[in-house]
Amino acid sequence: MNSELSEEAVEINEDEDDDDEDEEEPKEREDDEGFSVLSDLPVEMSERRPTCRRCCRPLKVCLCPFLPARPLDVSTSLYIVQHPAEESRVLRTVPLLAACLPPGRCQVFVGRRFSEERYPELAAVCRDPRALLLYPGAAAESLEDLSTDFSSAHSIIIIDGTWSQAKDMFLRNALLRLPRQVQLRSAPSSQYVIRTQPTNMCVSTLECAAVALSIMEKNHSIQEALLKPLQALCRFQLQHGAQIHHSKEHLIKHGQYNKIMPQNKRKIRRMQKLISSHDTSATHDTHMTDT
């Protein structure tokens, strides 16, 4: 009895399934027709804009006319230790910096952690007594006040990232604490006006390198040559809708800071510092990018 009922139930269910299939056939045919129409539509391939090999800018906004006709003659080697987030930024200054210098004079190491095993070349530079780390702090000496003879080949290491990224990289990488630590006392106001800096004394990586090289090479024209492509970049962006960005310090002091003030005590103290004082050691870029 149970088996008969089961067989009948199966038959009924199969009949119902057949009816459902008959009802769904027109629907499926409509869907198939719809998909076939969509499949016949032309596919738009997203093509990356052609990029200049020298300045790494799109060809339509190439900045090569503002680069030195020949690479600048410098004996100092630059080593940029770059946070991975900087690679994805559109308006970066490091490619412009590298384009101004001879091949091999500006090397970039990308990462968060740098061990001697994985980065033997960087480790060798950090252990060289002629190497300097350009990073502000209580232990940093003013580069302008050093009595060092820079006529022989020297190296300077710069951390490229936001201030919090640079601080994290400095504290977590023992290699970066081996070189003599220096900072800039006479860095001018940043001309990188299309990016918001935390304080009025912060400058971009390119500007940092420009000042340091002009001091070490005893040649002020180096700074002027390196700043030209940066000025051109900012000028172009402003002509095409970008706005001038004042520093966070400037906005707070003039009551123009629109964002919600932080609740975290540590962040509140940091904001109060921006309002009440100028940190003379903050000459390093908090946005050393175009990033």
Coordinates of C-alpha atoms in Angstrom, one line a residue:
M1 CA 0.0 0.0 0.0
N2 CA 2.6 2.4 1.0
S3 CA 4.7 1.5 -2.0
E4 CA 1.7 2.0 -4.3
L5 CA 1.0 5.4 -2.8
S6 CA 4.6 6.3 -3.2
E7 CA 4.6 5.3 -6.8
E8 CA 1.4 7.4 -7.4
A9 CA 3.0 10.3 -5.6
V10 CA 6.1 10.1 -7.8
E11 CA 4.0 9.9 -10.9
I12 CA 1.9 12.9 -9.8
N13 CA 5.1 14.9 -9.0
E14 CA 6.6 13.9 -12.4
D15 CA 3.5 15.1 -14.2
E16 CA 3.6 18.4 -12.3
D17 CA 7.3 18.8 -13.1
D18 CA 6.5 18.1 -16.8
D19 CA 3.7 20.8 -16.6
D20 CA 6.2 23.2 -15.0
E21 CA 8.8 22.5 -17.7
D22 CA 6.1 23.2 -20.4
E23 CA 5.3 26.5 -18.7
E24 CA 8.9 27.5 -18.3
E25 CA 10.0 26.7 -21.9
P26 CA 8.6 30.0 -23.3
K27 CA 10.3 31.8 -20.5
E28 CA 13.6 30.1 -21.1
R29 CA 13.3 30.8 -24.9
E30 CA 12.7 34.5 -24.0
D31 CA 15.8 34.5 -21.7
D32 CA 17.9 32.8 -24.4
E33 CA 16.8 35.4 -26.9
G34 CA 17.6 38.2 -24.5
F35 CA 21.1 36.7 -23.8
S36 CA 21.7 36.3 -27.5
V37 CA 20.9 39.9 -28.1
L38 CA 23.2 41.0 -25.4
S39 CA 26.0 38.7 -26.7
D40 CA 25.7 40.4 -30.1
L41 CA 26.4 43.8 -28.6
P42 CA 30.0 45.1 -29.2
V43 CA 32.3 44.8 -26.1
E44 CA 34.1 48.0 -25.2
M45 CA 37.6 47.2 -24.2
S46 CA 39.1 49.5 -21.6
E47 CA 42.5 50.5 -22.8
R48 CA 45.1 52.0 -20.6
R49 CA 46.3 55.4 -21.8
P50 CA 49.7 55.3 -23.5
T51 CA 52.3 56.4 -20.9
C52 CA 55.6 58.2 -21.4
R53 CA 58.5 55.9 -20.5
R54 CA 60.6 58.8 -19.1
C55 CA 58.2 60.8 -16.8
C56 CA 55.6 57.9 -16.4
R57 CA 52.8 60.4 -17.2
P58 CA 50.1 59.8 -19.8
L59 CA 51.4 60.9 -23.2
K60 CA 48.7 63.7 -23.4
V61 CA 50.0 65.3 -20.2
C62 CA 53.7 64.3 -20.6
L63 CA 56.0 66.5 -18.5
C64 CA 59.2 65.7 -20.3
P65 CA 59.5 69.3 -21.7
F66 CA 59.9 70.4 -18.1
L67 CA 62.6 67.9 -17.2
P68 CA 66.3 68.6 -17.6
A69 CA 67.5 68.1 -21.2
R70 CA 70.1 65.8 -19.8
P71 CA 70.1 64.0 -16.4
L72 CA 71.5 66.1 -13.6
D73 CA 75.2 65.5 -12.9
V74 CA 75.2 64.4 -9.2
S75 CA 77.5 62.1 -7.2
T76 CA 74.9 61.4 -4.5
S77 CA 72.7 58.4 -4.8
L78 CA 69.1 58.4 -3.7
Y79 CA 67.3 55.4 -2.2
I80 CA 63.6 55.7 -1.9
V81 CA 61.9 53.3 0.5
Q82 CA 58.3 53.4 -0.6
H83 CA 55.2 52.2 1.0
P84 CA 53.2 50.0 -1.4
A85 CA 50.2 52.3 -1.3
E86 CA 52.2 55.0 -3.1
E87 CA 52.4 52.9 -6.3
S88 CA 48.7 53.2 -7.0
R89 CA 48.6 57.0 -6.5
V90 CA 48.1 59.0 -9.7
L91 CA 50.0 62.1 -8.8
R92 CA 53.3 60.8 -7.7
T93 CA 56.5 62.8 -7.5
V94 CA 59.0 60.0 -7.3
P95 CA 58.9 59.1 -11.0
L96 CA 59.6 62.8 -11.8
L97 CA 62.5 62.7 -9.4
A98 CA 64.0 59.6 -11.0
A99 CA 63.5 61.0 -14.5
C100 CA 65.7 64.0 -13.6
L101 CA 68.6 61.9 -12.4
P102 CA 71.1 59.6 -14.1
P103 CA 70.2 55.9 -14.3
G104 CA 71.0 54.2 -11.1
R105 CA 71.1 57.4 -9.0
C106 CA 67.5 57.0 -7.8
Q107 CA 66.5 53.5 -6.8
V108 CA 63.1 52.6 -5.3
F109 CA 62.4 49.8 -2.9
V110 CA 58.7 49.1 -2.4
G111 CA 57.5 47.3 0.7
R112 CA 56.5 47.6 4.4
R113 CA 59.2 45.4 5.9
F114 CA 62.8 45.3 4.8
S115 CA 65.0 42.5 6.0
E116 CA 68.7 42.1 5.3
E117 CA 68.0 38.7 3.6
R118 CA 65.3 40.0 1.2
Y119 CA 66.9 43.4 0.5
P120 CA 70.7 42.8 0.6
E121 CA 71.4 45.9 -1.6
L122 CA 69.4 48.2 0.7
A123 CA 71.1 46.6 3.7
A124 CA 74.5 47.3 2.3
V125 CA 73.6 51.0 1.8
C126 CA 72.2 51.3 5.3
R127 CA 75.5 49.9 6.8
D128 CA 77.6 52.2 4.7
P129 CA 79.0 55.0 7.0
R130 CA 78.5 57.5 4.2
A131 CA 74.7 56.8 4.1
L132 CA 72.2 59.3 5.6
L133 CA 68.5 58.8 6.4
L134 CA 66.4 61.9 5.8
Y135 CA 63.8 61.5 8.6
P136 CA 62.9 64.0 11.3
G137 CA 63.2 63.3 15.0
A138 CA 64.9 64.2 18.2
A139 CA 68.0 62.3 17.2
A140 CA 68.2 63.8 13.7
E141 CA 70.9 66.4 12.9
S142 CA 70.3 69.3 10.5
L143 CA 71.7 68.4 7.1
E144 CA 72.7 72.1 6.6
D145 CA 74.8 72.1 9.7
L146 CA 76.9 68.9 9.0
S147 CA 80.6 69.5 8.4
T148 CA 80.8 66.3 6.3
D149 CA 82.7 66.5 3.0
F150 CA 80.2 65.4 0.4
S151 CA 82.6 65.5 -2.5
S152 CA 82.9 61.7 -2.4
A153 CA 80.0 59.5 -3.3
H154 CA 77.3 59.6 -0.5
S155 CA 73.8 58.0 -0.3
I156 CA 70.6 59.4 1.1
I157 CA 67.6 57.4 2.0
I158 CA 64.1 58.8 2.0
I159 CA 60.9 57.1 3.2
D160 CA 58.0 57.7 0.8
G161 CA 54.6 57.5 2.3
T162 CA 52.1 59.3 4.5
W163 CA 53.3 60.4 7.8
S164 CA 51.8 57.5 9.7
Q165 CA 53.1 55.0 7.1
A166 CA 56.6 56.5 7.2
K167 CA 56.6 56.4 11.0
D168 CA 55.5 52.8 11.0
M169 CA 58.2 51.8 8.5
F170 CA 60.9 53.6 10.4
L171 CA 60.0 52.0 13.7
R172 CA 59.5 48.5 12.4
N173 CA 62.6 48.3 10.2
A174 CA 65.9 48.0 12.1
L175 CA 67.8 48.6 8.9
L176 CA 66.4 52.1 8.6
R177 CA 67.8 53.1 12.0
L178 CA 71.4 52.2 11.1
P179 CA 72.3 55.2 9.0
R180 CA 73.0 58.7 10.4
Q181 CA 69.7 60.4 10.8
V182 CA 69.3 63.9 9.4
Q183 CA 66.5 66.4 8.8
L184 CA 66.0 69.7 6.8
R185 CA 66.1 72.9 8.7
S186 CA 65.5 75.2 5.8
A187 CA 62.9 73.5 3.6
P188 CA 60.7 76.0 1.8
S189 CA 56.9 76.0 1.8
S190 CA 55.7 73.1 -0.3
Q191 CA 54.8 73.9 -3.9
Y192 CA 52.9 70.7 -4.2
V193 CA 49.6 72.6 -3.7
I194 CA 47.3 69.9 -5.2
R195 CA 47.8 67.7 -2.1
T196 CA 46.8 68.4 1.4
Q197 CA 49.7 68.4 3.8
P198 CA 49.3 68.1 7.6
T199 CA 51.4 71.1 8.5
N200 CA 52.8 74.1 6.6
M201 CA 56.3 72.7 7.0
C202 CA 55.7 69.4 5.2
V203 CA 57.0 69.0 1.7
S204 CA 56.8 66.3 -1.0
T205 CA 59.4 63.6 -1.5
L206 CA 60.6 65.3 -4.6
E207 CA 61.0 68.7 -2.8
C208 CA 62.7 66.9 0.1
A209 CA 65.2 65.3 -2.3
A210 CA 65.7 68.6 -4.2
V211 CA 66.7 70.5 -1.1
A212 CA 68.9 67.7 0.2
L213 CA 70.7 67.2 -3.1
S214 CA 71.3 71.0 -3.6
I215 CA 72.9 71.0 -0.1
M216 CA 75.1 67.9 -0.6
E217 CA 76.1 68.8 -4.1
K218 CA 76.6 72.5 -3.2
N219 CA 74.5 73.5 -6.2
H220 CA 71.3 75.4 -5.8
S221 CA 70.4 75.0 -9.5
I222 CA 69.7 71.3 -8.8
Q223 CA 66.8 72.3 -6.6
E224 CA 65.4 74.6 -9.3
A225 CA 65.7 71.9 -12.0
L226 CA 63.9 69.3 -9.9
L227 CA 61.1 71.6 -9.0
K228 CA 60.2 72.6 -12.6
P229 CA 58.3 69.4 -13.4
L230 CA 56.5 69.5 -10.1
Q231 CA 55.4 73.1 -10.7
A232 CA 54.2 72.1 -14.2
L233 CA 52.2 69.2 -12.8
C234 CA 50.5 71.4 -10.3
R235 CA 49.9 74.1 -12.9
F236 CA 48.3 71.6 -15.3
Q237 CA 46.0 70.1 -12.6
L238 CA 44.8 73.6 -11.4
Q239 CA 44.0 74.5 -15.0
H240 CA 41.9 71.4 -15.3
G241 CA 39.7 71.8 -12.2
A242 CA 41.9 70.9 -9.3
Q243 CA 41.8 73.2 -6.3
I244 CA 44.6 74.6 -4.2
H245 CA 44.9 72.5 -1.0
H246 CA 45.9 74.3 2.2
S247 CA 47.6 72.3 4.9
K248 CA 45.4 70.8 7.7
E249 CA 47.3 73.2 10.1
H250 CA 46.2 76.2 8.0
L251 CA 42.6 75.1 7.8
I252 CA 42.3 74.5 11.5
K253 CA 43.9 77.8 12.5
H254 CA 41.6 79.7 10.1
G255 CA 38.4 77.8 11.1
Q256 CA 38.1 76.2 7.7
Y257 CA 38.5 72.6 8.7
N258 CA 35.2 70.9 7.7
K259 CA 35.8 67.4 8.9
I260 CA 34.5 66.1 12.3
M261 CA 37.1 66.5 15.0
P262 CA 38.4 63.2 16.3
Q263 CA 37.3 61.7 19.6
N264 CA 40.4 59.6 20.1
K265 CA 42.6 61.3 22.8
R266 CA 45.8 60.7 20.9
K267 CA 44.4 62.2 17.7
I268 CA 43.0 65.2 19.7
R269 CA 46.5 65.9 21.1
R270 CA 47.9 65.7 17.5
M271 CA 45.3 68.2 16.3
Q272 CA 46.0 70.5 19.2
K273 CA 49.7 70.5 18.3
L274 CA 48.7 71.6 14.8
I275 CA 46.7 74.5 16.3
S276 CA 49.1 75.6 19.0
S277 CA 52.6 75.1 17.7
H278 CA 54.9 74.5 14.7
D279 CA 56.8 71.3 15.1
T280 CA 60.2 72.3 13.6
S281 CA 61.1 68.7 13.0
A282 CA 58.2 68.1 10.7
T283 CA 60.0 68.9 7.5
H284 CA 59.4 65.5 6.1
D285 CA 56.5 64.8 3.8
T286 CA 53.4 63.4 5.3
H287 CA 52.3 62.8 1.8
M288 CA 55.5 62.0 0.1
T289 CA 53.8 60.8 -3.1
D290 CA 52.0 62.0 -5.4
T291 CA 52.5 59.9 -2.7

